[in-house]
Coordinates of C-alpha atoms and ligand atoms in Angstrom, one line a residue:
M1 CA -5.9 -39.6 7.3
V2 CA -3.3 -39.7 4.2
V3 CA -2.6 -36.3 2.9
S4 CA 0.7 -36.0 5.2
A5 CA 3.7 -35.4 3.8
A6 CA 5.1 -39.5 4.6
Y7 CA 5.1 -39.5 0.9
S8 CA 6.6 -35.8 0.0
L9 CA 9.2 -36.4 -2.5
N10 CA 12.1 -33.6 -4.2
M11 CA 10.5 -32.8 -7.5
D12 CA 12.9 -29.5 -8.3
N13 CA 10.5 -28.7 -11.1
L14 CA 7.3 -28.5 -9.0
S15 CA 7.3 -26.4 -6.4
K16 CA 4.8 -26.2 -4.2
P17 CA 1.4 -23.4 -3.4
D18 CA 1.5 -21.7 -1.1
Q19 CA -0.9 -22.7 1.5
S20 CA -1.6 -19.9 3.4
L21 CA -0.7 -16.1 1.4
K22 CA -2.4 -18.3 -2.4
P23 CA -4.3 -16.4 -5.0
V24 CA -7.8 -18.2 -5.6
I25 CA -7.4 -20.2 -9.5
G26 CA -9.9 -22.1 -10.0
R27 CA -10.0 -23.1 -14.0
F28 CA -13.1 -25.5 -16.0
A29 CA -11.6 -28.3 -17.8
P30 CA -13.7 -29.9 -20.2
S31 CA -13.6 -32.2 -22.7
P32 CA -14.0 -31.2 -26.5
T33 CA -16.0 -34.9 -27.3
G34 CA -19.3 -33.1 -28.6
P35 CA -20.7 -29.9 -28.2
L36 CA -21.7 -27.7 -24.9
H37 CA -24.2 -29.4 -23.1
F38 CA -25.9 -28.8 -19.8
G39 CA -24.4 -30.8 -17.5
T40 CA -20.7 -28.1 -19.2
L41 CA -22.1 -25.7 -18.1
L42 CA -22.9 -26.8 -14.9
A43 CA -19.3 -27.4 -14.8
A44 CA -18.5 -23.8 -16.7
L45 CA -20.8 -21.9 -14.4
G46 CA -19.9 -22.9 -10.9
S47 CA -16.4 -23.0 -11.0
Y48 CA -16.8 -20.0 -12.8
L49 CA -18.6 -18.5 -9.7
I50 CA -17.0 -20.5 -6.9
A51 CA -13.6 -18.2 -8.3
K52 CA -14.7 -15.3 -9.1
C53 CA -16.3 -14.3 -6.2
S54 CA -13.4 -14.9 -4.6
G55 CA -11.8 -12.5 -5.7
G56 CA -9.5 -15.8 -7.6
S57 CA -8.6 -15.8 -11.6
W58 CA -10.6 -19.0 -13.5
L59 CA -8.3 -21.2 -16.5
L60 CA -9.4 -22.6 -19.2
R61 CA -8.0 -26.3 -19.4
V62 CA -8.9 -28.2 -22.9
E63 CA -8.4 -32.1 -22.6
D64 CA -8.1 -33.1 -25.9
L65 CA -6.1 -36.4 -24.1
D66 CA -7.6 -39.0 -25.9
P67 CA -7.1 -38.0 -29.4
P68 CA -10.3 -41.3 -31.1
R69 CA -12.6 -39.4 -28.8
V70 CA -12.2 -35.7 -29.7
V71 CA -14.5 -34.7 -32.2
P72 CA -12.8 -31.9 -34.8
G73 CA -14.5 -28.1 -33.8
A74 CA -15.7 -29.1 -30.9
A75 CA -13.4 -27.4 -28.5
D76 CA -13.8 -23.9 -31.1
D77 CA -17.7 -24.4 -30.7
M78 CA -17.2 -24.9 -27.0
L79 CA -14.7 -21.3 -26.4
R80 CA -16.6 -19.6 -29.1
L81 CA -20.2 -20.0 -27.4
L82 CA -18.7 -19.9 -23.5
E83 CA -17.2 -16.5 -24.6
R84 CA -20.7 -15.5 -26.3
L85 CA -22.3 -16.0 -22.6
G86 CA -20.2 -13.8 -21.2
F87 CA -16.8 -16.1 -19.8
E88 CA -14.2 -14.8 -19.2
W89 CA -11.2 -17.2 -18.9
D90 CA -7.2 -15.4 -17.7
G91 CA -4.3 -16.5 -19.7
A92 CA -3.8 -18.4 -23.2
V93 CA -6.0 -21.9 -23.2
I94 CA -3.7 -24.9 -22.6
Y95 CA -4.6 -27.6 -24.6
Q96 CA -3.5 -31.3 -23.2
S97 CA -2.2 -32.7 -26.6
Q98 CA 0.5 -30.0 -25.9
R99 CA 1.5 -31.6 -23.0
Y100 CA 2.7 -35.2 -24.4
Q101 CA 5.9 -34.2 -23.0
R102 CA 5.6 -33.1 -19.8
Y103 CA 3.4 -35.6 -19.0
Q104 CA 6.5 -38.5 -19.7
Q105 CA 8.5 -36.5 -17.6
I106 CA 6.9 -37.3 -14.3
L107 CA 6.3 -40.7 -15.3
E108 CA 9.9 -41.4 -15.8
Q109 CA 10.2 -39.5 -12.6
L110 CA 7.6 -42.0 -10.6
R111 CA 9.5 -44.4 -12.3
E112 CA 12.8 -43.6 -11.0
Q113 CA 11.6 -43.6 -7.5
G114 CA 10.1 -47.2 -7.4
R115 CA 6.7 -46.1 -7.6
V116 CA 4.6 -47.0 -11.1
F117 CA 5.6 -50.6 -12.5
D118 CA 5.0 -52.1 -16.2
C119 CA 1.4 -54.3 -16.1
N120 CA 0.4 -56.6 -18.8
C121 CA -2.9 -58.0 -17.9
T122 CA -5.9 -57.9 -20.0
R123 CA -9.2 -56.4 -19.1
R124 CA -9.9 -60.1 -19.0
E125 CA -7.2 -61.5 -16.4
I126 CA -7.9 -58.5 -14.2
L127 CA -11.4 -59.7 -14.1
A128 CA -10.1 -62.8 -13.5
S129 CA -8.5 -62.5 -10.9
A130 CA -10.0 -59.9 -8.7
P131 CA -10.6 -59.8 -5.6
H132 CA -14.0 -57.9 -5.9
P133 CA -15.3 -55.1 -8.1
G134 CA -14.5 -51.5 -7.2
E135 CA -15.5 -48.5 -7.6
E136 CA -15.1 -48.4 -11.3
G137 CA -15.1 -52.2 -12.6
P138 CA -12.4 -54.7 -10.7
V139 CA -10.1 -53.5 -8.3
Y140 CA -7.0 -54.0 -9.9
P141 CA -5.1 -57.3 -7.6
G142 CA -1.5 -56.6 -8.0
T143 CA -0.8 -58.6 -9.6
C144 CA 2.3 -57.4 -12.0
R145 CA 3.7 -55.8 -9.0
N146 CA 6.8 -57.8 -9.3
G147 CA 7.0 -58.4 -12.4
I148 CA 4.5 -58.8 -15.8
C149 CA 2.4 -61.5 -15.9
G150 CA -0.3 -60.9 -17.6
S151 CA -0.4 -61.9 -21.6
R152 CA -0.8 -59.2 -24.2
A153 CA 2.2 -57.5 -25.5
E154 CA 1.9 -53.4 -25.0
R155 CA 2.2 -52.5 -20.8
A156 CA 0.8 -50.2 -19.4
V157 CA 2.2 -48.0 -16.2
R158 CA 0.0 -48.5 -12.9
L159 CA 1.3 -46.3 -10.1
R160 CA 1.6 -48.6 -6.4
V161 CA -0.9 -47.7 -3.8
P162 CA -0.8 -47.9 -0.3
D163 CA -3.5 -50.1 2.1
E164 CA -4.3 -46.4 3.7
T165 CA -7.7 -44.2 3.5
I166 CA -7.3 -41.5 2.0
C167 CA -9.7 -38.0 2.9
Y168 CA -11.0 -35.1 2.4
S169 CA -13.1 -32.5 2.9
D170 CA -15.2 -31.4 -0.3
G171 CA -16.3 -28.1 -0.4
V172 CA -20.5 -29.3 -1.0
F173 CA -20.2 -33.3 -0.1
G174 CA -18.3 -33.4 2.3
E175 CA -16.0 -35.4 4.1
Q176 CA -15.1 -38.7 1.7
Q177 CA -12.6 -41.0 1.8
Q178 CA -11.6 -44.2 0.3
N179 CA -9.1 -46.6 0.9
L180 CA -7.1 -46.9 -2.1
E181 CA -5.9 -50.8 -2.6
K182 CA -9.3 -51.9 -1.0
E183 CA -11.6 -50.0 -3.9
V184 CA -9.1 -49.0 -6.6
G185 CA -6.1 -50.6 -6.8
D186 CA -3.1 -49.5 -8.4
F187 CA -3.8 -47.6 -11.3
V188 CA -3.4 -46.6 -14.3
L189 CA -1.1 -43.7 -15.4
Y190 CA -0.2 -44.7 -19.0
R191 CA -2.4 -46.5 -20.9
A192 CA -1.5 -49.9 -23.1
D193 CA -3.3 -47.9 -26.1
G194 CA -0.2 -45.4 -26.2
L195 CA -2.1 -42.7 -24.6
F196 CA -1.2 -40.9 -20.5
A197 CA -4.4 -41.6 -18.1
Y198 CA -6.5 -38.9 -17.4
Q199 CA -5.6 -38.9 -13.9
L200 CA -2.0 -38.7 -14.5
A201 CA -3.1 -35.6 -16.6
V202 CA -5.0 -33.6 -14.5
V203 CA -3.1 -33.8 -11.4
V204 CA 0.8 -32.2 -13.9
D205 CA -2.2 -29.6 -15.1
D206 CA -3.7 -28.3 -12.0
I207 CA -0.1 -28.8 -10.5
D208 CA 1.9 -26.9 -13.5
A209 CA -1.0 -23.8 -13.3
R210 CA -1.3 -23.6 -9.5
I211 CA -4.4 -24.2 -9.6
T212 CA -6.2 -23.9 -6.0
Q213 CA -9.2 -24.7 -6.7
I214 CA -10.9 -27.3 -8.5
V215 CA -15.0 -27.5 -8.8
R216 CA -16.5 -30.3 -11.1
G217 CA -19.2 -32.9 -11.4
A218 CA -19.7 -35.6 -9.3
D219 CA -19.2 -38.1 -11.1
L220 CA -15.0 -37.9 -10.3
L221 CA -16.0 -37.8 -6.4
T222 CA -14.2 -41.4 -6.7
S223 CA -11.7 -40.2 -8.7
T224 CA -10.1 -37.1 -6.3
P225 CA -8.9 -39.8 -3.7
R226 CA -6.7 -41.2 -6.6
Q227 CA -5.6 -37.2 -7.6
L228 CA -4.7 -36.5 -4.0
Y229 CA -2.2 -39.5 -3.8
L230 CA -0.5 -38.0 -6.5
Y231 CA -0.3 -34.9 -5.7
Q232 CA 1.3 -36.7 -2.5
C233 CA 4.1 -38.4 -4.2
L234 CA 4.5 -35.7 -6.5
G235 CA 5.2 -33.5 -3.3
V236 CA 3.1 -31.1 -3.6
A237 CA 0.2 -29.4 -1.7
P238 CA -3.6 -30.3 -3.2
P239 CA -5.9 -28.1 -4.1
N240 CA -9.3 -27.4 -2.5
Y241 CA -12.7 -29.5 -4.7
F242 CA -16.3 -29.1 -4.9
H243 CA -17.6 -31.3 -6.4
L244 CA -21.4 -30.7 -8.5
P245 CA -24.8 -32.4 -8.4
L246 CA -25.1 -34.2 -12.1
A247 CA -28.3 -33.4 -13.6
F248 CA -30.4 -36.1 -15.2
G249 CA -32.5 -36.4 -18.2
D250 CA -36.0 -37.8 -18.6
N251 CA -34.7 -41.3 -19.4
G252 CA -32.3 -40.8 -16.2
K253 CA -29.4 -41.1 -17.7
K254 CA -26.9 -38.4 -17.2
L255 CA -26.3 -35.7 -18.7
S256 CA -23.8 -35.4 -20.8
K257 CA -22.3 -35.6 -24.7
R258 CA -23.0 -39.0 -25.1
N259 CA -26.4 -38.8 -25.1
G260 CA -28.4 -37.2 -27.1
D261 CA -29.3 -33.7 -28.1
F262 CA -30.8 -33.7 -24.9
G263 CA -30.4 -30.7 -23.1
L264 CA -28.0 -29.2 -25.8
V265 CA -26.7 -25.0 -25.2
T266 CA -27.7 -23.8 -28.2
V267 CA -27.0 -19.7 -28.9
E268 CA -30.5 -19.6 -28.7
N269 CA -31.2 -20.8 -25.7
S270 CA -28.2 -20.4 -23.9
S271 CA -29.7 -17.8 -22.1
N272 CA -32.8 -19.8 -20.9
M273 CA -29.7 -22.5 -20.4
L274 CA -28.3 -20.2 -17.6
W275 CA -30.8 -19.2 -15.4
R276 CA -32.1 -23.3 -14.8
A277 CA -28.3 -24.2 -14.5
L278 CA -27.9 -21.1 -11.8
E279 CA -31.8 -22.6 -10.4
F280 CA -29.6 -26.2 -10.2
L281 CA -26.7 -24.7 -8.5
G282 CA -30.0 -23.8 -5.8
Q283 CA -28.6 -20.3 -6.5
L284 CA -32.5 -18.9 -6.4
P285 CA -32.2 -17.1 -9.5
P286 CA -35.4 -13.6 -10.3
A287 CA -37.8 -15.5 -12.6
E288 CA -38.2 -12.2 -14.2
L289 CA -35.0 -12.5 -15.5
F290 CA -35.4 -16.2 -17.5
D291 CA -35.5 -13.9 -20.3
S292 CA -32.0 -12.3 -19.8
A293 CA -29.4 -11.8 -21.7
A294 CA -26.6 -14.2 -20.5
N295 CA -23.6 -11.8 -19.6
E296 CA -26.7 -10.3 -17.0
L297 CA -27.2 -13.8 -15.6
L298 CA -23.5 -14.3 -14.8
C299 CA -23.7 -10.1 -13.3
W300 CA -26.4 -12.0 -10.8
G301 CA -24.5 -14.5 -10.3
L302 CA -21.3 -12.9 -9.4
E303 CA -23.0 -10.9 -7.5
H304 CA -25.1 -13.3 -5.3
F305 CA -23.5 -16.7 -5.2
Q306 CA -23.5 -19.1 -2.6
T307 CA -22.0 -22.2 -2.3
K308 CA -23.8 -23.6 0.7
M309 CA -26.8 -23.5 -1.4
I310 CA -25.6 -26.0 -3.6
P311 CA -27.5 -28.6 -3.2
V312 CA -25.8 -32.1 -2.6
E313 CA -29.1 -34.3 -4.4
D314 CA -28.1 -35.2 -8.0
C315 CA -31.6 -34.3 -9.7
Q316 CA -33.4 -35.2 -13.0
I317 CA -33.9 -31.7 -15.5
R318 CA -36.9 -31.1 -17.8
F319 CA -36.2 -28.1 -20.8
Ligands
LIG401 N1 -12.4 -33.5 -17.9 C1 -13.8 -33.6 -17.7 C2 -15.5 -33.8 -18.4 O1 -15.8 -32.6 -18.9 C3 -13.3 -33.0 -16.7 C4 -12.3 -33.1 -15.6 C5 -11.8 -32.3 -14.3 O2 -12.7 -31.4 -14.7 O3 -10.9 -33.0 -13.5 O4 -15.9 -34.0 -18.0

């Protein structure tokens, strides 16, 4: 079990949330890589209801970290549609694209603490020397830990990970564990193409916003131990996690912006989609509400939502 104070560091500008008194602060953090689809709606709805049902606030962050993947106008369209559905977020929307300096500052602090190293290995070099395939591609074999050994001009920055098992209890999926060194390897915080990695940005943003509760798709279950380790490196108490089951289309593919128009949420179908999202999350919305207005469905959700009803199986969905 690694979530301990063993690596606790004094980081002056990262204050620790007081776990005993903390108000719930949840968030929804979509990547604006296309229009709102059913999978994203599940994360919006789940994070909203779980935060609001415990009297918490709900923040919105646009994860536009990776400019080539950002679709112009997608964030605005998504926010407008959510607003129309009756979602109300607290405070101003945060944009990752405006926070590069902050990520740089944290990266420098981690460097000063000797936790990161430059790596100029190519993908092919990593693949050739990786001990075995990991959670997401080959496990990084530690090649540049003691000085760069690769052949590429550009350098990534990686976080050194220990040979320890990170354990956590997910609010939906229960006990989880992962050995970072064996299953992932030293992971990238700054990419060789000059962009900050999602793993760094998400943790820095959630810490700065004092997020206490993270609700998102189960595709990120295996990213969570990396993020927990970053919390530990930064000396900050981690939030609680709730991962939601994933929706698959008829073709067996995860519903996502990359898989075409299937499952798109539009002004016309948005209420029905909300009803389906409630049902998908195991909440048994009454059939007579199927054609109700979106804000009525959200009100029903606020009154009836129960986290323990959320199923743990990913599921196929037909529209
Ligand atoms: N931006 C990610 C997505 O749209 C979610 C990240 C998170 O919630 O941590 O899939």
